mmCIF file of C-alpha atoms and ligand atoms in Angstrom:
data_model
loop_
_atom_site.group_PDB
_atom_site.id
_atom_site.type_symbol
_atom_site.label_atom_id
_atom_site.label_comp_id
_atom_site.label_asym_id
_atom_site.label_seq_id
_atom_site.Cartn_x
_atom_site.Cartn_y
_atom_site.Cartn_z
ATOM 1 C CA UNK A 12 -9.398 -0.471 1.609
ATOM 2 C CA UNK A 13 -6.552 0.906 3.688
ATOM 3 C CA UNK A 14 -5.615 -1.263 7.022
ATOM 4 C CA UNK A 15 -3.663 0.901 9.324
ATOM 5 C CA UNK A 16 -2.244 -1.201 12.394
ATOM 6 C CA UNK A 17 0.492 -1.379 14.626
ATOM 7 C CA UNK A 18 3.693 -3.213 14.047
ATOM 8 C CA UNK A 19 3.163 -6.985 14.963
ATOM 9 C CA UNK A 20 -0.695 -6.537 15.662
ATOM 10 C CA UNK A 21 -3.651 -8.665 14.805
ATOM 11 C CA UNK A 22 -6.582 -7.305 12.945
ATOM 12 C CA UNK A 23 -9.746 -8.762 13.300
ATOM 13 C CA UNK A 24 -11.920 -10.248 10.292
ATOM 14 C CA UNK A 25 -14.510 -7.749 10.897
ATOM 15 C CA UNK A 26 -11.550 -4.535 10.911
ATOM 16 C CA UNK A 27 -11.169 -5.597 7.234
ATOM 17 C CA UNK A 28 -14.816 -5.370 6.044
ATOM 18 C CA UNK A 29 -15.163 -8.898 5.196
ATOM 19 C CA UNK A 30 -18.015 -11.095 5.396
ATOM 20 C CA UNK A 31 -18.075 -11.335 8.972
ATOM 21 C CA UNK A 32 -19.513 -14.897 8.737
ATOM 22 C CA UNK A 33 -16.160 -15.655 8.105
ATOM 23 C CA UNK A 34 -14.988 -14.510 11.010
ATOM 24 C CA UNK A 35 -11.922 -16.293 13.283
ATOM 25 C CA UNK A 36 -10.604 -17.946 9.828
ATOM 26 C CA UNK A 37 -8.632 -15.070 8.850
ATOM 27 C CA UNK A 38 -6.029 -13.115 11.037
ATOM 28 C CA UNK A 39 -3.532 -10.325 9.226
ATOM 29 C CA UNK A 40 -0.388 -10.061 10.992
ATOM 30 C CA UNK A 41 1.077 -6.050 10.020
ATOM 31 C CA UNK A 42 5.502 -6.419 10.458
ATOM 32 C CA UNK A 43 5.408 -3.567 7.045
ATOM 33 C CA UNK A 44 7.955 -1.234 8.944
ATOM 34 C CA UNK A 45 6.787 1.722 6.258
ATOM 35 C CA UNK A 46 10.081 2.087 5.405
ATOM 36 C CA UNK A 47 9.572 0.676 1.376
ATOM 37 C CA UNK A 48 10.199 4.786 0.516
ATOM 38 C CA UNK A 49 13.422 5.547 1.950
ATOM 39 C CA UNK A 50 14.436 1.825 0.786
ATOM 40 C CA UNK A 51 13.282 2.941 -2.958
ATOM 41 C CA UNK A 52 15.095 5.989 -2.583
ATOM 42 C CA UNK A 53 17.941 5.026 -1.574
ATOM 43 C CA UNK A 54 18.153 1.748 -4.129
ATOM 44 C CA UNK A 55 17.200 3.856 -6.805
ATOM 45 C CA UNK A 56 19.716 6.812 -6.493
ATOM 46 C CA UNK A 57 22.491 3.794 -5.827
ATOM 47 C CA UNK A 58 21.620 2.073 -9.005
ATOM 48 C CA UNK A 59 21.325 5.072 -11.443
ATOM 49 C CA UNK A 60 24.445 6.902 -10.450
ATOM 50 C CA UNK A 61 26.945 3.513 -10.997
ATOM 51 C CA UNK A 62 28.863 2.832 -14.577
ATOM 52 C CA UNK A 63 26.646 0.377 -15.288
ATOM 53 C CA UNK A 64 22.638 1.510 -14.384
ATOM 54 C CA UNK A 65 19.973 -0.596 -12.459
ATOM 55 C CA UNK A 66 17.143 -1.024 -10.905
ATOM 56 C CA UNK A 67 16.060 -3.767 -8.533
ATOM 57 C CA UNK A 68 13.662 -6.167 -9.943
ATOM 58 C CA UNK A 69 11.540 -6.075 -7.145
ATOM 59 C CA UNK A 70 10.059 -2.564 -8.406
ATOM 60 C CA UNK A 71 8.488 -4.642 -11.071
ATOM 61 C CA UNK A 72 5.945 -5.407 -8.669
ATOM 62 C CA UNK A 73 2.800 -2.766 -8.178
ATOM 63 C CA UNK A 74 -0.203 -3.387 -9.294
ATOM 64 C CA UNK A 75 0.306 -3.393 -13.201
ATOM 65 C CA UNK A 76 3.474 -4.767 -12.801
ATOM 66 C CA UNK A 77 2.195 -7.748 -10.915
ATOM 67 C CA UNK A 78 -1.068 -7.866 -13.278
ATOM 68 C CA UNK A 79 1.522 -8.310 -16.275
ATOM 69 C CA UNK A 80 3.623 -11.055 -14.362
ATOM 70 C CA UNK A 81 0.466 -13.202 -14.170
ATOM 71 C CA UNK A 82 -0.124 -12.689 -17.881
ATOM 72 C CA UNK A 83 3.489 -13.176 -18.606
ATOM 73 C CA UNK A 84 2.372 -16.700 -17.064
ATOM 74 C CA UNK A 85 0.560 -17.589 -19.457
ATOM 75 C CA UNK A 86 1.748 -16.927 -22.451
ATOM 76 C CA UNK A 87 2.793 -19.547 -24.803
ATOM 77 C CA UNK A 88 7.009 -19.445 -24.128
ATOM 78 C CA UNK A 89 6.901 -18.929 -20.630
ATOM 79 C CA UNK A 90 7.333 -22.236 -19.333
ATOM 80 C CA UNK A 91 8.199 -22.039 -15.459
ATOM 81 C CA UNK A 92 4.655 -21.553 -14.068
ATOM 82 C CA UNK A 93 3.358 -24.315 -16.602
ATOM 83 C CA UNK A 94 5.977 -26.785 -15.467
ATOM 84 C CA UNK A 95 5.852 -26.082 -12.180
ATOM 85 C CA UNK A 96 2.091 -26.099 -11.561
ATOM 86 C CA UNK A 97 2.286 -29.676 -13.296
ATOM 87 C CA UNK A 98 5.087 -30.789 -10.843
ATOM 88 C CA UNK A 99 2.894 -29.608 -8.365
ATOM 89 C CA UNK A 100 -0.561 -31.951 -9.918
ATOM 90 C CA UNK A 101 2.206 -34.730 -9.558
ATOM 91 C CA UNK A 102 3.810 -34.733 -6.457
ATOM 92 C CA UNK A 103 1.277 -32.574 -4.328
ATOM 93 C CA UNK A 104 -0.064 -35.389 -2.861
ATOM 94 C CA UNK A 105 3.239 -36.991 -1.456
ATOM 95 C CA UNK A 106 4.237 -33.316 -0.625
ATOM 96 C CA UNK A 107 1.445 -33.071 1.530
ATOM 97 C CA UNK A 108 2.082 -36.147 3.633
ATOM 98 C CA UNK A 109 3.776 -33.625 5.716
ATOM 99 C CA UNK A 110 0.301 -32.415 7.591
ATOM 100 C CA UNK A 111 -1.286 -36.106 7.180
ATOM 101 C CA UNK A 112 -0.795 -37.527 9.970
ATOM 102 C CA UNK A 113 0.025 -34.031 12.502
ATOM 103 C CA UNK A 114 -1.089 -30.702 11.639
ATOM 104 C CA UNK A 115 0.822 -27.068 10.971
ATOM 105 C CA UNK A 116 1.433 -24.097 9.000
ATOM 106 C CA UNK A 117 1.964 -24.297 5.726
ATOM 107 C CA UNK A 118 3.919 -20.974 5.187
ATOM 108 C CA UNK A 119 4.099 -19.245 1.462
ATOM 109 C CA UNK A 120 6.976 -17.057 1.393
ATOM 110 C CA UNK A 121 6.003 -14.575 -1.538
ATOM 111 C CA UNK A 122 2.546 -15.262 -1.710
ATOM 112 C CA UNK A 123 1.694 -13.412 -5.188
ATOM 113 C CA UNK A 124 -1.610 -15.560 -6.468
ATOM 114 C CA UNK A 125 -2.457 -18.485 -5.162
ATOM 115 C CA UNK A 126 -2.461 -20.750 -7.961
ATOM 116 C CA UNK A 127 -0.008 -22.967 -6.721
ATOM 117 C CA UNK A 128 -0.785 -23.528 -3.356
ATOM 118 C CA UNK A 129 -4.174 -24.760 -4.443
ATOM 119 C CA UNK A 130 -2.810 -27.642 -5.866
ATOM 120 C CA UNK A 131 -0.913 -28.221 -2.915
ATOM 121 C CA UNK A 132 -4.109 -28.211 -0.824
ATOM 122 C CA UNK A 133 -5.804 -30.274 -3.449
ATOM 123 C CA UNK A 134 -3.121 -32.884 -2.679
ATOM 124 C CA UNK A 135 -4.650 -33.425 0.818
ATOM 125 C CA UNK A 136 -7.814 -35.233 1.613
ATOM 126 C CA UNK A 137 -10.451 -32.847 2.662
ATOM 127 C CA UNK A 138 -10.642 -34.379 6.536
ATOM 128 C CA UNK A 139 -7.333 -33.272 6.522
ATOM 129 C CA UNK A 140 -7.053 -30.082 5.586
ATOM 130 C CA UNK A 141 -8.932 -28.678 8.858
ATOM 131 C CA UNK A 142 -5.293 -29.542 10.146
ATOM 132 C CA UNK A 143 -3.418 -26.596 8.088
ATOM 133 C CA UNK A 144 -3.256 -22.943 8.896
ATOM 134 C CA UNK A 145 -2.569 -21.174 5.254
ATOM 135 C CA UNK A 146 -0.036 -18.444 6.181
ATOM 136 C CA UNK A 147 1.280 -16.142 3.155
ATOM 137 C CA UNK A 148 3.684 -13.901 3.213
ATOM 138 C CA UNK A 149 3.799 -10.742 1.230
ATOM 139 C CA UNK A 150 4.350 -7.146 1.212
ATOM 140 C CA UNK A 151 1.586 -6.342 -0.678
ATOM 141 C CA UNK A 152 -1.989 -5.723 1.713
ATOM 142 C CA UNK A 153 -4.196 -5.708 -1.536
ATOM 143 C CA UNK A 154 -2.170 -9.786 -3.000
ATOM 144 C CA UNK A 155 -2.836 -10.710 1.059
ATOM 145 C CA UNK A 156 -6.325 -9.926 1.388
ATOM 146 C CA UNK A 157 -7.499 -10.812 -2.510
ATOM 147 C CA UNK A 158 -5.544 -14.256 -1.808
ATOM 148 C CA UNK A 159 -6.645 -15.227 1.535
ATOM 149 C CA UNK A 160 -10.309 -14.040 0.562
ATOM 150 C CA UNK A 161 -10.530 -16.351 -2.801
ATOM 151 C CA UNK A 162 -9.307 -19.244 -0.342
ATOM 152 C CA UNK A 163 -11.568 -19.046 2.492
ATOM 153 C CA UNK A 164 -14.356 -19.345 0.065
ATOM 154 C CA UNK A 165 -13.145 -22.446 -1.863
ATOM 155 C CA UNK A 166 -11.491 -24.202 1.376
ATOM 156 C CA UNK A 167 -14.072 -23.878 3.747
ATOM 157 C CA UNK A 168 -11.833 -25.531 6.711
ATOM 158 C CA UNK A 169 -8.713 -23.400 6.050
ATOM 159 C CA UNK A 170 -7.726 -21.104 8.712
ATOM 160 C CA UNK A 171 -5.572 -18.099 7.103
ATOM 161 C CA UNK A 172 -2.852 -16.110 9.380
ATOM 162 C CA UNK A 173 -1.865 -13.427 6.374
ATOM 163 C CA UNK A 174 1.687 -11.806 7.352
ATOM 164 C CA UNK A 175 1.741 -8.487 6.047
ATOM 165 C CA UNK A 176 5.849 -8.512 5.833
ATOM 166 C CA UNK A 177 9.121 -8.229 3.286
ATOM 167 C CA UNK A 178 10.077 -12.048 3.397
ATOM 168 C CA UNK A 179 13.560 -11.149 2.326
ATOM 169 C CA UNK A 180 14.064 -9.242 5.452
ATOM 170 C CA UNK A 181 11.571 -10.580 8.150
ATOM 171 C CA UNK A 182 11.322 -13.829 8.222
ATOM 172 C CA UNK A 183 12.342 -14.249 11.800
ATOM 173 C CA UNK A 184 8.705 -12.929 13.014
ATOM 174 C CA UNK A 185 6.764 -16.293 11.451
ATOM 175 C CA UNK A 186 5.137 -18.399 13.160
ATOM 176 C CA UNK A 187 7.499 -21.019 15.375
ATOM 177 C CA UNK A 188 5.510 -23.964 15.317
ATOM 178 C CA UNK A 189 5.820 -27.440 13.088
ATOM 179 C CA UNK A 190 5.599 -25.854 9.149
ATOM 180 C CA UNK A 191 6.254 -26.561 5.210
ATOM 181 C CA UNK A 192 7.694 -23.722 3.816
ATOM 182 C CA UNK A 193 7.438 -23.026 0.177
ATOM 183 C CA UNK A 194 9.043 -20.396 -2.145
ATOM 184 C CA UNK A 195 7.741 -21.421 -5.597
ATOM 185 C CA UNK A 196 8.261 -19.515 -9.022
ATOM 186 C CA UNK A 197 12.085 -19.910 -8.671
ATOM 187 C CA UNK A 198 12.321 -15.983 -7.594
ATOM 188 C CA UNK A 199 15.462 -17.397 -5.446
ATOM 189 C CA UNK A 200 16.965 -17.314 -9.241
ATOM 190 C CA UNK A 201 16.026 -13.209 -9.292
ATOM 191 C CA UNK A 202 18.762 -13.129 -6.222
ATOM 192 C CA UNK A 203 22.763 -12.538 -6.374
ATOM 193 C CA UNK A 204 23.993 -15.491 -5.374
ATOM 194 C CA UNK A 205 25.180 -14.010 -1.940
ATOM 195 C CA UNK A 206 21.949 -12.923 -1.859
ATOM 196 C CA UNK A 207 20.082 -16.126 -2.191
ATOM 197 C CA UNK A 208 22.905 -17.786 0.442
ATOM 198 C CA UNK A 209 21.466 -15.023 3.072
ATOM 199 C CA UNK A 210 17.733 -15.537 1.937
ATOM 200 C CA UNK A 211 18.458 -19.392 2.187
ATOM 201 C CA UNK A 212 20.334 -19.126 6.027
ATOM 202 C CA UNK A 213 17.441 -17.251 7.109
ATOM 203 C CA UNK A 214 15.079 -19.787 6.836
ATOM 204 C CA UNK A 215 17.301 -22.054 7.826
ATOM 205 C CA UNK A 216 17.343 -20.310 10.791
ATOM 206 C CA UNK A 217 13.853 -20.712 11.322
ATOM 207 C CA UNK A 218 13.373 -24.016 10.565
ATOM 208 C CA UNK A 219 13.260 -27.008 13.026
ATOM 209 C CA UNK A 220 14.130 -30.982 12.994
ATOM 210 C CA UNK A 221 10.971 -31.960 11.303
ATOM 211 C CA UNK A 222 10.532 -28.584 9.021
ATOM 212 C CA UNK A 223 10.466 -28.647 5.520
ATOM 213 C CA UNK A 224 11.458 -26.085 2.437
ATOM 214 C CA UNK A 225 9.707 -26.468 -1.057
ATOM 215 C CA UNK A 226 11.382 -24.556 -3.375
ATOM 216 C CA UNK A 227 10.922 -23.624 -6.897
ATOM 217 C CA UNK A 228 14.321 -23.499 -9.346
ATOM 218 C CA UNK A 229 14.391 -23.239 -12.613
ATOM 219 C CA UNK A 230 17.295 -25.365 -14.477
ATOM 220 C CA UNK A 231 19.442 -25.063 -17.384
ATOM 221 C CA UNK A 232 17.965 -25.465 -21.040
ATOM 222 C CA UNK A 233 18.677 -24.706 -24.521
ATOM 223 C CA UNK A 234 19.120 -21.424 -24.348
ATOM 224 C CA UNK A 235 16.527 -20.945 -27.289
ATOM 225 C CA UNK A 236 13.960 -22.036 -25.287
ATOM 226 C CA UNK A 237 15.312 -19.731 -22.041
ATOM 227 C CA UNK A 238 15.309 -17.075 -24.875
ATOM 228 C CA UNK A 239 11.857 -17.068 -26.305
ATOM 229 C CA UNK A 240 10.376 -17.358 -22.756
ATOM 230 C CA UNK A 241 12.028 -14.001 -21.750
ATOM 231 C CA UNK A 242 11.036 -12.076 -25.413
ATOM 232 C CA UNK A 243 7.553 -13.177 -25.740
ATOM 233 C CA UNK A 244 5.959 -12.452 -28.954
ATOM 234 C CA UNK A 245 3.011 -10.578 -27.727
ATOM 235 C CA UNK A 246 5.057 -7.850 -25.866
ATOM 236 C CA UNK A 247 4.123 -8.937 -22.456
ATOM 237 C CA UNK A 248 7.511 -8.959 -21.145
ATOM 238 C CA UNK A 249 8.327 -5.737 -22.977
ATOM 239 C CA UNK A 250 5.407 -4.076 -21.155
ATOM 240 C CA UNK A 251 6.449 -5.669 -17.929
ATOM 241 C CA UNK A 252 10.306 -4.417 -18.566
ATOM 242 C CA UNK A 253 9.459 -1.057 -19.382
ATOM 243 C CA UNK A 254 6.639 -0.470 -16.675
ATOM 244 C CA UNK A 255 9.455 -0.505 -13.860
ATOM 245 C CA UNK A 256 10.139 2.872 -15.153
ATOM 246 C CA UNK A 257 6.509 3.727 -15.039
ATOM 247 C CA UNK A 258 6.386 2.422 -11.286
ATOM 248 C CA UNK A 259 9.412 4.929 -10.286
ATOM 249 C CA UNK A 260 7.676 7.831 -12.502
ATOM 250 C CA UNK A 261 4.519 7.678 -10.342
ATOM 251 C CA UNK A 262 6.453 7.148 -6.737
ATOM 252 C CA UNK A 263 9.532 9.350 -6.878
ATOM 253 C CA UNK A 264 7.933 11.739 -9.460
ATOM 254 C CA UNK A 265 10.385 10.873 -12.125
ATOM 255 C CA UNK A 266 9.935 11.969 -15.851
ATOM 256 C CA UNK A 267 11.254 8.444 -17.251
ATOM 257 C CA UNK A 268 9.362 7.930 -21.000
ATOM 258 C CA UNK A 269 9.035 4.446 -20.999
ATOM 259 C CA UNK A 270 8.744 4.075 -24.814
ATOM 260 C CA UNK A 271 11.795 5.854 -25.251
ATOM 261 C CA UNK A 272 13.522 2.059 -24.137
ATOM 262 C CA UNK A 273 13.899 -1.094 -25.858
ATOM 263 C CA UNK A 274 13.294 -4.611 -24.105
ATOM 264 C CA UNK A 275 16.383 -6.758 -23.827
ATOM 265 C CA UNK A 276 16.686 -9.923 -23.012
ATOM 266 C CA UNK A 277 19.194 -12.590 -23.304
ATOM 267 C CA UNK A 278 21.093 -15.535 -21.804
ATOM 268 C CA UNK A 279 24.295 -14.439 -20.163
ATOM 269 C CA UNK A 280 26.672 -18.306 -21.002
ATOM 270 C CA UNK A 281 29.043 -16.814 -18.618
ATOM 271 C CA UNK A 282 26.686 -16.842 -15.375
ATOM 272 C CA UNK A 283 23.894 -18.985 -16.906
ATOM 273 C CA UNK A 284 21.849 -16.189 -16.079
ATOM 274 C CA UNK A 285 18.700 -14.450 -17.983
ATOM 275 C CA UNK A 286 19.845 -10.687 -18.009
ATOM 276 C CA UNK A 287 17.222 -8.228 -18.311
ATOM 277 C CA UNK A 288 17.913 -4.235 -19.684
ATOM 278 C CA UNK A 289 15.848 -1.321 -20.845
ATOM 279 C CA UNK A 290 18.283 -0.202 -23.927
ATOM 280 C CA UNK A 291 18.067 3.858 -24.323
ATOM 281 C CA UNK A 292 16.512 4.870 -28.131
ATOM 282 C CA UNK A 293 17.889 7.914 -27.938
ATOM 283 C CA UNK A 294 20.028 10.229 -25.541
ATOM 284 C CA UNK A 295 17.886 11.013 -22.672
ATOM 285 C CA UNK A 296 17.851 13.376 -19.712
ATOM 286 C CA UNK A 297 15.713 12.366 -16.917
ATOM 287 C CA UNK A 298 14.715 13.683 -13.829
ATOM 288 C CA UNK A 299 13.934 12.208 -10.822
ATOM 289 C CA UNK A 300 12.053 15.132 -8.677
ATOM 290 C CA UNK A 301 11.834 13.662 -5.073
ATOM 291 C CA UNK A 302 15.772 12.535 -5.274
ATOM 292 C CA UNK A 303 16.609 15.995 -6.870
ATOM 293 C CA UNK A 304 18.632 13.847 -9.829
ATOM 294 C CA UNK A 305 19.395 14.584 -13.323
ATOM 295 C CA UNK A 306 20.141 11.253 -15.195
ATOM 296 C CA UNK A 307 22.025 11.374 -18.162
ATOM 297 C CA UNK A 308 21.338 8.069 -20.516
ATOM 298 C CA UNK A 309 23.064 7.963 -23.882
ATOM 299 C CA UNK A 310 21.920 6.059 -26.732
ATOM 300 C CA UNK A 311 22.440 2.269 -26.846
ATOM 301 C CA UNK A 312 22.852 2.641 -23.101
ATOM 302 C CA UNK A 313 21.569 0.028 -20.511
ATOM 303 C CA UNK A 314 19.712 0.105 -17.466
ATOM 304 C CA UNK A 315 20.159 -3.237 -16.018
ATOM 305 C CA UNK A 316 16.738 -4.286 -14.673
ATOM 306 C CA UNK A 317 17.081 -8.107 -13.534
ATOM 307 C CA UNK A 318 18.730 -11.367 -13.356
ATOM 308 C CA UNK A 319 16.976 -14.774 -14.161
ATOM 309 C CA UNK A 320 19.585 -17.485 -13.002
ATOM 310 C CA UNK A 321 18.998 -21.160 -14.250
ATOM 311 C CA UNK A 322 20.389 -23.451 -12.046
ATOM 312 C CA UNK A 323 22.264 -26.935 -12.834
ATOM 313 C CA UNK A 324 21.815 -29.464 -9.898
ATOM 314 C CA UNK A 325 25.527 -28.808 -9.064
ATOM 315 C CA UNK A 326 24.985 -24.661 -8.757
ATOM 316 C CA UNK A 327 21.702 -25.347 -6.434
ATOM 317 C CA UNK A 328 23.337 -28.135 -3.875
ATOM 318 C CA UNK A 329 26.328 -25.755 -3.782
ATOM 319 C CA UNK A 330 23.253 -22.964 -2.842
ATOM 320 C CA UNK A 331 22.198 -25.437 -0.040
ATOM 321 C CA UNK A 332 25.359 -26.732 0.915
ATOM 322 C CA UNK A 333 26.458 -23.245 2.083
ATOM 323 C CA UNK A 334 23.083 -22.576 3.490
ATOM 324 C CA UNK A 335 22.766 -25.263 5.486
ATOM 325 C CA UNK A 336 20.239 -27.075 4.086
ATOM 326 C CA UNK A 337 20.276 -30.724 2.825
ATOM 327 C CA UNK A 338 17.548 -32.306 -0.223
ATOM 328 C CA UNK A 339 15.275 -34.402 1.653
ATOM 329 C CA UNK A 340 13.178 -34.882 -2.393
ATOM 330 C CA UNK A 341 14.003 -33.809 -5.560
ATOM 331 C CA UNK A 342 10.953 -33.503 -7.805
ATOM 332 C CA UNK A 343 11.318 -32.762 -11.824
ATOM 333 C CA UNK A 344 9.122 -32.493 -15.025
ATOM 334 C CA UNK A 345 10.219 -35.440 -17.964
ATOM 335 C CA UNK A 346 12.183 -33.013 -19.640
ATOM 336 C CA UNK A 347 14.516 -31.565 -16.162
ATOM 337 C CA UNK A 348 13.131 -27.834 -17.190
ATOM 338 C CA UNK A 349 12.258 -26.988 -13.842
ATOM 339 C CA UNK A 350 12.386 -28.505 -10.011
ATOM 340 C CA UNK A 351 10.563 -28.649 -6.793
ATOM 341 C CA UNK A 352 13.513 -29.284 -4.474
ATOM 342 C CA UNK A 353 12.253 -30.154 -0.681
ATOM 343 C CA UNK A 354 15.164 -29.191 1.530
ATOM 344 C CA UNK A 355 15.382 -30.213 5.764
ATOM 345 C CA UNK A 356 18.052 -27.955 8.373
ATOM 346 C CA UNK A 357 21.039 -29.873 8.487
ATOM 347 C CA UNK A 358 22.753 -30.936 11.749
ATOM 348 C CA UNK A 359 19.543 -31.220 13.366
ATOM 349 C CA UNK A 360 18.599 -34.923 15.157
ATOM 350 C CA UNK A 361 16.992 -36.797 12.715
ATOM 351 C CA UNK A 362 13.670 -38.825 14.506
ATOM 352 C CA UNK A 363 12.995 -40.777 11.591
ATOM 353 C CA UNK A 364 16.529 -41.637 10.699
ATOM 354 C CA UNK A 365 18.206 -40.528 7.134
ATOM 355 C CA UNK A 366 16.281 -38.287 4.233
ATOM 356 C CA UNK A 367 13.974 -39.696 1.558
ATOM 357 C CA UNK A 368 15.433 -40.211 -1.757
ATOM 358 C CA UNK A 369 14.660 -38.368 -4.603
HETATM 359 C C1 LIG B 15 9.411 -13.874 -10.767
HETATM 360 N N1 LIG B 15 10.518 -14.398 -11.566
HETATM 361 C C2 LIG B 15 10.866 -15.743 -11.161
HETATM 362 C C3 LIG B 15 10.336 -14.250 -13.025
HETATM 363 C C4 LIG B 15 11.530 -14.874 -13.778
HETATM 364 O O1 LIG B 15 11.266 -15.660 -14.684
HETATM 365 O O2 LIG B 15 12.673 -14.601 -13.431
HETATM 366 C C5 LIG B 15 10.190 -12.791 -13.406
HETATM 367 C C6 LIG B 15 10.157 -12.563 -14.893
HETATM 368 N N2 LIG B 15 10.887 -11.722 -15.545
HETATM 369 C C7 LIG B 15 10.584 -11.769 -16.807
HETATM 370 N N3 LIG B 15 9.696 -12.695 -17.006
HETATM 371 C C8 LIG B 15 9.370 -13.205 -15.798
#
C-alpha cells in the first residue's frame, strides 16, 4: 500500500485502508523528505572510493535485511534482545510509573517491531493505559503501519500517532508535550561516538524538566561471548552482512555478487567495538550503474560494514555527560551484559528534588 502525503500532514485511518472501526486511534504523521536516494548516493560513492571501504550500517535495513535482524534475535548467541526484553519483564512496571499518575506520549525512537514496547505497556495497569499515546518513529511506512496495526488490536485503549521520519535527523518535529522516550536495542552503539554525542543532544534538546530517556546499551563482556553473538552458527549474520550488498544491487543497480564475500566479525580491544566487514574471495570489479563507478576490490580486501560498540559504565556517563543528560535509573541483568539506562535533561528545575538512585 503506498501512502503519498505532504510533508508534516495527517492521514486519516480510513486513507490507509484499515479497518475503519478503528478509526481516530491511529494518526501517521509523513516528515520522509524523499531525499533517502541522493543520501544513498552520495554515502555510498563516499564510502567505496576511501582507502579503507564502507558502507553505512543503516543500508542493512530493507525488508530482508530487517526480516534477518529479527531472526538474528533469536538465535541462540545473540544475547542483547534476550537480555534486554528480560530487563524490560523486570523493571517495566517501575518504568511505567512515569504515565501512572499523569498521562503522555510514550515516544519509540526506531520503532522496528514492537516486541519491546509491549512489555513496557504490559507494565501498566490496563485503567491506565487509556492515558498513553504510542508514538513510533521510523523511516520505514510498511514497520509503521504493520506495528501500529498489531497494537491497536491487542491494546484496545492505545491511541497511535505513527511518525513517518529519520529519527537521526528529525527529531525536532515530535510531539512537545510531557513524554518517555525510548531507544532500545543499543543501536546508539552502531553510532561514531561523535555521532551518538549529536544523536544524544538532540533529544536532549527536546526533552523537558519532567521528560525521560530509556535507552538500550550493551556493555562489555568476554569477548567470546561478544564473538559468538556476532558469527552465529546458522549463518544468520552472514546472510544479514552480505545482503547490504544485495540492498545497493537492487537500488543503485550495482552488480555486487554477494557470495563472492566472506562474513567478518570480531572484537576490536582497541575501541571495544564489534567491527563488521565483507572480506573480498577473490579480485573483483564492480559496477555501480546509477553512480557511473567502477570499484576495484582485491582479494583479502575489506569493506567495512558496521560498528557494534560495548559500552563500560565509564564510556556511557562520559556519552551523557557531554550530552547533557544525567542517569535518573540504571537498570541491569545479574550478569551486567546489557542496561536500560533512564536518563533526565540536566540543568533543568528539578520539582521533585534530586534523581532516583539506581
Ligand atoms: C541493531 N544493532 C544494535 C545490532 C547490533 O548488535 O549492533 C545490529 C547487528 N549486527 C549484527 N548483528 C546484529
Amino acid at each position: 500500500m503506498d501512502v503519498a502525503v505532504a510533508k508534516g500532514s495527517e492521514i486519516g485511518f480510513e486513507m490507509l485502508g484499515m479497518n475503519s472501526t478503528r478509526e481516530g486511534n491511529l494518526r501517521i504523521l509523513n516528515y520522509s523528505n524523499g531525499s533517502h536516494r541522493e543520501k544513498m548516493l552520495d554515502d555510498i560513492l563516499r564510502g567505496m572510493t576511501k582507502r579503507q571501504k564502507s558502507i553505512p550500517a543503516k543500508y542493512f535495513y530493507d525488508a530482508r535485511g530487517s526480516q534477518l535482524f529479527d531472526q538474528i534475535c533469536m538465535t541462540p548467541e545473540y544475547y542483547p534482545t534476550k537480555t534486554e526484553l528480560a530487563i524490560l519483564d523486570q523493571s517495566a512496571a517501575e518504568i511505567m510509573q512515569f504515565f501512572f499518575e499523569e498521562g503522555g506520549d510514550l515516544i519509540e525512537l526506531g520503532s522496528g517491531s514492537n516486541q519491546k514496547i509491549r512489555k513496557l505497556l504490559d507494565g501498566m495497569p490496563r485503567p491506565g493505559r487509556g492515558r498513553i499515546r504510542y508514538v513510533p518513529v521510523d523511516i520505514s511506512r510498511t514497520c509503521l503501519l504493520k506495528s501500529a496495526r498489531e497494537l491497536l488490536t491487542d491494546y484496545e485503549d492505545l491511541t497511535v500517532l505513527g511518525v513517518l521520519a529519520d529519527f537521526t535527523q528529525h527529531l525536532s518535529v515530535l510531539p512537545r508535550g510531557r513524554k518517555l522516550l525510548t531507544f532500545f536495542g543499543s543501536t546508539i552503539g552502531n553510532l561514531t561516538e561523535p555521532e551518538a554525542v549529536n544523536f544524544l543532544r538532540s533529544v536532549r534538546a527536546i526533552m523537558n524538566r519532567d521528560d525521560r530517556f530509556l535507552l538500550g546499551m550493551d556493555m562489555l563482556k568476554p569477548i567470546e561471548i561478544i564473538e559468538a553473538a556476532y558469527n552465529d552458527r546458522q549463518g544468520v549474520t552472514c546472510d544479514f552482512n552480505r545482503n547490504i550488498l544485495a540492498h545497493i544491487d537492487r537500488e543503485l543497480g550495482a552488480d555486487f555478487d554477494p557470495e563472492d564475500f566472506e562474513h567478518l566479525a570480531f572484537f576490536n580491544t582497541g575501541t571495544e567495538c564489534v567491527e563488521m566487514h565483507l572480506k573480498a574471495r577473490r579480485n573483483i570489479t564492480a559496477r555501480i550503474e546509477d553512480l557511473g563507478l567502477s570499484v576495484e576490490i582485491k582479494k583479502g580486501e575489506t569493506i567495512h560494514t558496521e560498528i557494534s560498540t560495548k559500552f563500560s559504565r565509564k564510556r556511557a556517563q562520559r556519552l551523557f555527560q557531554g550530552a547533557g543528560l544525567s542517569v535518573s535509573r540504571w537498570v541491569t541483568d545479574p550478569k551486567g551484559w546489557f542496561s536500560l539506562i533512564e536518563l533526565e535533561a540536566n540543568g533543568m528545575e528539578k520539582r521533585n528534588g534530586g534523581s532516583r538512585g539506581f
